[in-house]
Coordinates of C-alpha atoms and ligand atoms in Angstrom, one line a residue:
M1 CA 14.7 -134.3 13.1
I2 CA 12.6 -135.2 16.1
F3 CA 9.4 -137.0 15.2
I4 CA 6.5 -136.2 17.5
Q5 CA 3.6 -138.7 17.5
E6 CA 0.2 -137.1 17.2
R7 CA -3.5 -138.0 16.9
T8 CA -6.5 -135.8 16.2
L9 CA -9.4 -135.2 18.3
D10 CA -11.6 -136.8 15.7
E11 CA -9.5 -139.9 15.8
I12 CA -9.9 -140.1 19.5
K13 CA -13.7 -139.6 19.1
E14 CA -13.8 -142.4 16.6
K15 CA -11.9 -144.7 18.9
I16 CA -14.4 -143.9 21.6
N17 CA -17.4 -144.6 19.3
N18 CA -15.8 -147.9 18.3
G19 CA -15.2 -148.8 21.9
E20 CA -11.5 -148.9 21.3
A21 CA -10.4 -145.9 23.3
N22 CA -8.0 -146.1 26.3
V23 CA -9.5 -143.8 28.8
F24 CA -7.8 -143.4 32.2
T25 CA -8.8 -141.6 35.3
I26 CA -6.0 -139.4 36.6
Q27 CA -5.6 -141.6 39.7
E28 CA -5.3 -144.8 37.5
F29 CA -2.7 -143.0 35.3
K30 CA -0.6 -141.7 38.1
K31 CA -0.7 -145.0 39.9
A32 CA 0.6 -146.8 36.8
I33 CA 3.4 -144.3 36.4
S34 CA 4.3 -144.4 40.1
D35 CA 4.3 -148.3 39.9
G36 CA 6.8 -148.1 37.1
E37 CA 4.4 -149.4 34.4
E38 CA 5.8 -148.5 31.0
L39 CA 2.9 -146.5 29.6
S40 CA 3.5 -144.6 26.3
F41 CA 1.6 -142.2 24.1
D42 CA 0.1 -145.2 22.2
D43 CA -1.5 -146.6 25.3
V44 CA -3.4 -143.5 26.4
D45 CA -6.2 -141.6 24.5
V46 CA -7.8 -139.6 27.2
V47 CA -7.1 -138.9 30.9
T48 CA -9.9 -137.5 33.2
T49 CA -8.3 -135.0 35.6
G50 CA -10.1 -133.6 38.6
T51 CA -10.1 -131.6 41.8
C52 CA -12.3 -130.8 44.8
G53 CA -11.8 -127.9 47.2
I54 CA -13.0 -124.6 48.5
M55 CA -13.7 -122.4 45.5
S56 CA -14.8 -119.0 46.8
G57 CA -15.7 -117.7 43.3
T58 CA -18.9 -119.7 43.1
A59 CA -22.2 -117.9 42.3
A60 CA -25.6 -119.4 41.5
I61 CA -28.3 -117.6 39.5
L62 CA -31.8 -118.8 40.2
H63 CA -35.3 -117.8 39.2
I64 CA -37.8 -118.2 42.0
G65 CA -41.7 -117.7 42.1
I66 CA -42.8 -115.8 45.3
T67 CA -46.4 -114.8 44.8
G68 CA -49.1 -114.5 42.1
P69 CA -48.6 -111.7 39.6
G70 CA -49.3 -108.1 40.6
E71 CA -48.6 -108.4 44.4
F72 CA -45.4 -106.4 44.4
Q73 CA -43.5 -104.3 41.9
K74 CA -40.0 -105.5 42.4
A75 CA -37.9 -107.3 45.0
K76 CA -35.4 -105.3 47.0
N77 CA -34.0 -107.8 49.6
V78 CA -34.2 -111.5 49.3
F79 CA -33.0 -114.1 51.9
L80 CA -32.9 -117.9 51.3
N81 CA -32.6 -119.7 54.7
G82 CA -31.3 -116.4 56.0
V83 CA -28.6 -116.2 53.3
P84 CA -28.8 -112.8 51.5
A85 CA -29.4 -113.4 47.7
F86 CA -29.0 -110.5 45.4
P87 CA -32.2 -109.7 43.3
G88 CA -31.7 -109.0 39.6
P89 CA -30.4 -108.2 37.1
C90 CA -33.9 -108.7 35.6
P91 CA -36.5 -106.7 37.6
N92 CA -39.4 -109.1 36.9
E93 CA -41.7 -106.1 37.5
Q94 CA -45.1 -107.1 38.8
L95 CA -44.6 -110.8 38.0
G96 CA -44.4 -112.0 41.6
S97 CA -41.1 -113.7 40.9
V98 CA -37.5 -112.9 41.3
D99 CA -34.1 -113.6 39.7
V100 CA -31.5 -113.8 42.4
I101 CA -27.7 -114.3 42.6
V102 CA -26.4 -116.3 45.5
Y103 CA -22.8 -116.2 46.4
G104 CA -21.3 -119.4 47.8
T105 CA -19.4 -117.2 50.3
E106 CA -22.4 -115.3 51.6
H107 CA -23.2 -115.9 55.3
S108 CA -26.6 -116.3 56.8
V109 CA -27.9 -113.4 58.9
K110 CA -29.4 -115.8 61.3
D111 CA -26.8 -118.6 61.8
H112 CA -23.1 -117.8 61.6
G113 CA -22.3 -121.4 60.7
Y114 CA -24.6 -121.4 57.6
G115 CA -23.9 -119.9 54.2
G116 CA -24.3 -120.1 50.4
G117 CA -22.5 -123.4 50.1
F118 CA -24.7 -125.1 52.7
L119 CA -27.8 -123.6 51.0
L120 CA -26.9 -124.9 47.6
K121 CA -26.3 -128.4 48.9
D122 CA -29.6 -128.3 50.8
L123 CA -31.5 -127.2 47.7
L124 CA -29.9 -130.0 45.6
N125 CA -30.7 -132.5 48.4
G126 CA -34.4 -131.6 47.8
E127 CA -34.8 -129.9 51.2
K128 CA -37.3 -127.1 51.8
V129 CA -35.7 -123.6 51.8
D130 CA -37.3 -120.6 53.5
V131 CA -37.6 -117.5 51.2
E132 CA -38.1 -114.0 52.6
V133 CA -38.6 -111.1 50.3
E134 CA -38.9 -107.4 50.9
S135 CA -40.2 -105.4 47.9
I136 CA -39.3 -101.9 47.0
E137 CA -42.7 -100.8 48.3
G138 CA -41.8 -102.2 51.7
K139 CA -44.1 -105.3 51.5
K140 CA -42.8 -108.5 53.0
F141 CA -43.5 -112.0 51.8
E142 CA -42.5 -115.4 53.1
T143 CA -42.7 -118.7 51.4
Q144 CA -40.9 -122.0 51.1
I145 CA -39.4 -123.6 47.9
T146 CA -37.6 -126.8 46.9
I147 CA -35.4 -127.3 43.9
D148 CA -38.6 -128.4 42.0
D149 CA -39.8 -124.8 42.3
V150 CA -36.7 -123.5 40.5
P151 CA -37.4 -123.6 36.8
R152 CA -33.9 -122.4 35.9
G153 CA -30.6 -122.3 37.8
Q154 CA -27.1 -121.9 36.6
I155 CA -23.8 -121.7 38.5
I156 CA -20.9 -119.6 37.3
G157 CA -17.5 -120.1 39.0
V158 CA -15.5 -117.0 38.4
R159 CA -12.1 -118.3 39.8
M160 CA -11.9 -122.1 39.9
T161 CA -9.6 -125.1 39.8
F162 CA -6.5 -123.1 40.7
K163 CA -3.2 -124.7 39.6
N164 CA -1.2 -123.1 42.4
Y165 CA -2.2 -123.2 46.1
T166 CA -0.3 -122.2 49.3
A167 CA -0.1 -124.0 52.6
F168 CA -0.3 -122.0 55.8
V169 CA 1.3 -121.9 59.2
N170 CA 1.2 -119.5 62.0
P171 CA 4.8 -118.5 63.2
T172 CA 3.5 -116.4 66.1
G173 CA 1.4 -117.2 69.2
D174 CA -1.7 -115.2 68.3
K175 CA -5.0 -116.5 66.9
V176 CA -5.7 -115.8 63.3
N177 CA -9.1 -115.9 61.8
S178 CA -8.8 -116.9 58.1
I179 CA -10.6 -118.7 55.3
F180 CA -7.5 -120.8 55.0
N181 CA -8.0 -122.8 58.1
A182 CA -11.2 -124.5 59.5
I183 CA -10.8 -122.8 62.9
P184 CA -8.8 -119.8 64.0
M185 CA -5.2 -120.9 63.6
E186 CA -3.0 -120.6 66.7
G187 CA 0.8 -120.8 66.7
V188 CA 3.6 -121.4 67.1
L189 CA 4.3 -123.4 64.0
N190 CA 2.3 -126.3 65.3
Q191 CA -0.4 -126.5 62.6
L192 CA -0.4 -126.6 58.8
S193 CA -3.4 -126.2 56.6
F194 CA -3.3 -126.7 52.8
S195 CA -5.4 -126.9 49.7
G196 CA -5.0 -128.6 46.4
C197 CA -5.3 -132.1 44.9
G198 CA -1.6 -132.0 43.6
E199 CA -1.0 -134.5 40.7
Y200 CA -4.7 -134.9 40.0
N201 CA -5.4 -131.2 39.4
P202 CA -6.4 -130.4 35.8
L203 CA -4.2 -127.3 35.3
Q204 CA -1.2 -129.1 36.8
N205 CA -1.5 -131.6 34.0
D206 CA -1.9 -129.0 31.3
P207 CA 0.1 -126.0 32.8
N208 CA 0.2 -124.0 29.6
K209 CA -3.4 -124.6 28.9
D210 CA -2.7 -126.2 25.5
I211 CA -5.8 -128.4 25.9
I212 CA -8.0 -126.7 28.5
G213 CA -9.4 -123.4 27.5
E214 CA -12.6 -121.5 26.4
G215 CA -15.1 -124.1 25.2
T216 CA -13.6 -127.2 26.9
K217 CA -16.4 -129.4 28.1
I218 CA -16.2 -130.4 31.8
L219 CA -18.1 -132.0 34.6
F220 CA -18.9 -129.3 37.2
N221 CA -20.4 -130.8 40.4
G222 CA -21.6 -133.7 38.3
S223 CA -23.3 -131.5 35.7
K224 CA -22.1 -131.2 32.1
G225 CA -20.6 -127.7 31.8
V226 CA -18.0 -125.7 30.0
V227 CA -14.9 -123.6 30.5
L228 CA -15.8 -120.0 29.8
G229 CA -12.2 -118.8 29.7
P230 CA -9.5 -117.7 32.2
G231 CA -10.9 -117.0 35.7
T232 CA -10.5 -113.6 37.4
R233 CA -7.0 -113.1 38.7
S234 CA -5.7 -115.9 36.3
S235 CA -2.2 -115.4 35.1
D236 CA 0.3 -117.5 33.2
V237 CA 2.1 -118.3 36.4
K238 CA -1.0 -118.9 38.5
P239 CA -3.8 -119.9 36.2
N240 CA -7.4 -120.6 37.1
L241 CA -10.6 -121.0 35.1
M242 CA -14.0 -119.5 34.8
L243 CA -16.6 -122.3 34.6
T244 CA -20.3 -122.7 34.2
A245 CA -23.0 -125.5 34.3
D246 CA -26.7 -126.1 34.9
L247 CA -27.3 -126.1 38.7
L248 CA -30.4 -128.2 38.4
D249 CA -28.2 -131.1 36.9
M250 CA -25.7 -130.9 39.7
E251 CA -25.3 -133.6 42.4
A252 CA -25.5 -132.5 46.0
D253 CA -22.5 -134.7 47.0
Y254 CA -20.1 -132.6 45.0
I255 CA -20.9 -129.2 46.4
G256 CA -21.4 -127.9 49.9
G257 CA -20.6 -125.5 52.7
F258 CA -17.3 -125.5 54.6
K259 CA -17.0 -123.5 57.8
T260 CA -13.6 -121.7 58.2
G261 CA -12.1 -119.5 60.8
A262 CA -13.6 -116.6 58.9
G263 CA -17.1 -118.0 58.3
P264 CA -18.6 -120.5 55.9
E265 CA -17.1 -121.0 52.4
I266 CA -18.2 -123.3 49.6
Y267 CA -16.5 -126.3 48.0
D268 CA -17.0 -127.6 44.4
T269 CA -15.8 -130.6 42.4
V270 CA -14.7 -130.4 38.8
A271 CA -13.4 -133.0 36.3
I272 CA -11.8 -132.0 33.0
P273 CA -10.8 -134.5 30.3
I274 CA -7.4 -134.3 28.6
P275 CA -7.4 -135.8 25.2
V276 CA -3.8 -137.0 24.6
L277 CA -3.3 -135.3 21.2
N278 CA 0.5 -135.7 21.0
E279 CA 3.5 -136.8 23.0
E280 CA 4.0 -133.4 24.6
V281 CA 0.5 -133.6 26.1
F282 CA 1.4 -137.1 27.3
N283 CA 4.7 -136.0 28.8
K284 CA 3.0 -133.3 30.8
L285 CA 0.8 -135.9 32.4
L286 CA 3.8 -137.7 33.8
L287 CA 4.3 -135.3 36.7
L288 CA 3.8 -136.7 40.2
D289 CA 3.1 -135.3 43.6
P290 CA 6.8 -134.7 44.4
D291 CA 7.0 -132.5 41.3
V292 CA 4.1 -130.3 42.4
K293 CA 5.5 -127.5 44.6
L294 CA 3.5 -126.1 47.5
P295 CA 4.7 -122.9 49.0
V296 CA 4.2 -122.5 52.7
A297 CA 3.3 -119.0 53.9
D298 CA 2.6 -117.1 57.1
I299 CA -1.2 -117.1 57.5
H300 CA -0.9 -113.4 58.6
G301 CA 0.5 -112.3 55.3
R302 CA -0.5 -114.9 52.8
H303 CA 1.6 -113.7 49.9
L304 CA 5.0 -114.2 51.5
P305 CA 6.3 -117.8 51.2
L306 CA 8.4 -118.9 54.2
T307 CA 9.5 -122.1 52.5
E308 CA 8.4 -124.7 50.0
I309 CA 7.2 -128.3 50.3
N310 CA 5.5 -130.5 47.7
Y311 CA 2.3 -132.5 47.5
E312 CA 3.9 -135.8 48.3
N313 CA 4.7 -134.2 51.7
V314 CA 1.0 -133.7 52.5
W315 CA -0.8 -136.6 50.7
K316 CA 1.6 -139.6 50.9
D317 CA 0.6 -142.4 53.3
T318 CA -2.4 -140.5 54.6
D319 CA -6.1 -141.5 55.1
E320 CA -8.9 -139.9 53.1
R321 CA -11.5 -140.2 55.9
P322 CA -11.5 -140.5 59.7
V323 CA -12.8 -143.5 61.6
F324 CA -15.1 -143.2 64.7
I325 CA -13.9 -145.1 67.8
K326 CA -17.1 -145.8 69.6
E327 CA -15.6 -146.9 72.9
N328 CA -13.8 -143.5 73.3
F329 CA -16.9 -141.5 72.7
N330 CA -18.1 -139.1 75.4
L331 CA -21.1 -136.9 74.6
E332 CA -20.0 -133.8 76.6
E333 CA -16.4 -133.8 75.3
N334 CA -17.4 -134.3 71.8
K335 CA -19.6 -131.2 71.6
V336 CA -16.8 -128.9 70.5
V337 CA -15.7 -131.4 67.9
Q338 CA -19.2 -131.8 66.5
E339 CA -19.7 -128.0 66.4
S340 CA -16.3 -127.4 64.7
C341 CA -16.8 -129.9 61.9
P342 CA -16.6 -127.7 58.8
T343 CA -19.3 -129.7 57.0
N344 CA -21.5 -130.6 60.0
A345 CA -20.7 -134.3 59.3
I346 CA -20.8 -135.5 62.9
N347 CA -24.0 -136.9 64.3
D348 CA -25.2 -136.4 67.9
N349 CA -24.1 -139.9 68.8
G350 CA -20.6 -139.2 67.5
T351 CA -20.8 -141.2 64.3
I352 CA -19.7 -139.6 61.1
N353 CA -22.1 -139.0 58.2
L354 CA -19.6 -139.9 55.5
D355 CA -21.8 -138.4 52.8
N356 CA -21.1 -135.0 54.3
C357 CA -17.5 -135.6 55.5
F358 CA -14.8 -133.8 53.6
G359 CA -11.8 -135.5 55.1
C360 CA -10.4 -132.2 56.4
G361 CA -9.1 -134.0 59.5
L362 CA -10.1 -131.4 62.1
C363 CA -12.1 -133.9 64.2
T364 CA -8.9 -136.0 64.8
V365 CA -7.1 -132.8 65.8
L366 CA -9.7 -131.6 68.2
T367 CA -10.7 -134.8 69.9
T368 CA -9.3 -135.0 73.4
N369 CA -9.9 -138.8 73.9
N370 CA -9.1 -140.3 70.4
T371 CA -12.7 -140.5 69.3
Y372 CA -11.6 -140.0 65.7
E373 CA -8.6 -141.4 64.1
M374 CA -7.0 -140.6 60.7
K375 CA -3.5 -140.3 59.4
L376 CA -3.0 -136.7 58.3
G377 CA 0.8 -136.6 58.1
V378 CA 3.5 -134.5 59.4
V379 CA 5.6 -132.1 57.3
D380 CA 9.3 -131.6 57.9
L381 CA 10.4 -128.1 56.8
E382 CA 13.0 -125.4 57.4
I383 CA 12.1 -121.8 58.2
E384 CA 14.8 -119.3 58.8
N385 CA 17.5 -122.1 59.1
K386 CA 15.5 -123.9 61.8
K387 CA 14.0 -127.3 61.2
H388 CA 10.4 -128.0 62.2
S389 CA 8.1 -131.0 62.1
I390 CA 4.6 -129.6 61.7
P391 CA 1.5 -131.8 61.7
V392 CA -1.1 -131.3 59.0
T393 CA -4.2 -130.1 60.8
C394 CA -6.6 -129.1 58.1
R395 CA -7.1 -130.1 54.4
Q396 CA -9.3 -127.8 52.3
S397 CA -9.2 -130.1 49.3
D398 CA -10.8 -133.5 49.1
R399 CA -9.1 -136.1 46.9
Q400 CA -11.9 -138.7 47.5
R401 CA -14.5 -136.5 45.8
A402 CA -12.0 -135.6 43.1
K403 CA -11.4 -139.3 42.3
K404 CA -15.2 -139.9 42.3
I405 CA -15.8 -137.3 39.7
T406 CA -12.9 -138.3 37.4
T407 CA -14.4 -141.9 37.5
K408 CA -17.8 -140.6 36.7
L409 CA -16.4 -138.6 33.7
K410 CA -14.5 -141.7 32.5
Q411 CA -17.6 -143.7 32.5
L412 CA -19.6 -141.0 30.7
I413 CA -16.9 -140.9 28.0
L414 CA -16.9 -144.7 27.6
N415 CA -20.7 -144.8 27.5
K416 CA -20.6 -142.1 24.7
E417 CA -22.6 -139.8 27.0
F418 CA -20.0 -137.1 27.2
E419 CA -18.5 -135.8 23.9
L420 CA -15.0 -134.4 24.0
Ligands
SF4_501 S1 -12.8 -135.1 58.7 FE1 -13.9 -134.9 60.6 S2 -14.1 -132.7 61.0 FE2 -13.5 -133.0 58.8 S3 -15.4 -133.1 57.7 FE3 -14.9 -135.2 58.2 S4 -16.0 -135.6 60.2 FE4 -15.9 -133.3 59.9

């Protein structure tokens, strides 16, 4: 008979309350395993997993005051910094206020480089947001708000924290506009973009969703939230999650816009604790980047894998952020790089605003005079019996932010401010 060691959630909670729990961030845990440390079930009570990346299924629901009561019957069109926001479902008839739903993927009608992700970051940073409203009677109103004027806001992510991602290459010479690369991808097999935090990803570490499911408490962009259940298009083979949390508690650093070849998208950051209830849960945490497969597909037809690599191929021995080489900076030459930065992190003098940087690597690819340097890696792969070495040119996931949020979650658990 095989004896499986177990512990209950209540036992883990008691250890946390007594200050005796062994809580690891996923990066601490994986490093210990990679370094050959002999960790066993007895040594680990909780592991905080995490991910950060483009998550197109993000929608924010906000209530906004526009005028005094009685000035219009009902809003028909609403724009926030030019980003269309969808009024409703509550009509708020004659109240002078409006409920709106803002999609993270919606693009501004005034600025093709601005969208819902940038808007939500600006709001959370306390910046003023222009509000334009057209009522059903045809009246127009303009006002400005800050986050302090939003009495209630909630984000629902309908398709988040995917377990499986795909990397993309362009096997032909044409330019392809896609959300899967920061700029239009040109061939031939000379660029590779990818998403996913590999061994840190919550669902990679709980692939059968034995632990993570409806009601699991999470940190969603820094705000305490919950898993609502499977996300849209979730399947046993390719699971993802539907999540929610209070927008007003979120931190601007964890959320933002990301310009792609097909317009602005949104990124989010999520941490999910895994209480180690038995040895099976522990054993699933042992997987490392080389075990996490990453199919490589043609960016023209994203569903057809050409070959397969793994997350060690794209993350090992790389840098998380670029460095600015001041002596190589040239104002004119740098304009294209500055305008192309997906998160608008490059200042006019060429320096990088590291609070906004996502570590995508594009600046190091576009710079013509080595103004930015960063190790992004080169992937050796085989397509149709031919070997290729393709440089990684765009990352759409950010391990630095993922590690930051797993560290925050660990601290909250140890401080007894986050109950499992
Ligand atoms: S790595 Fe470069 S291009 Fe990418 S977000 Fe940072 S500064 Fe911008």
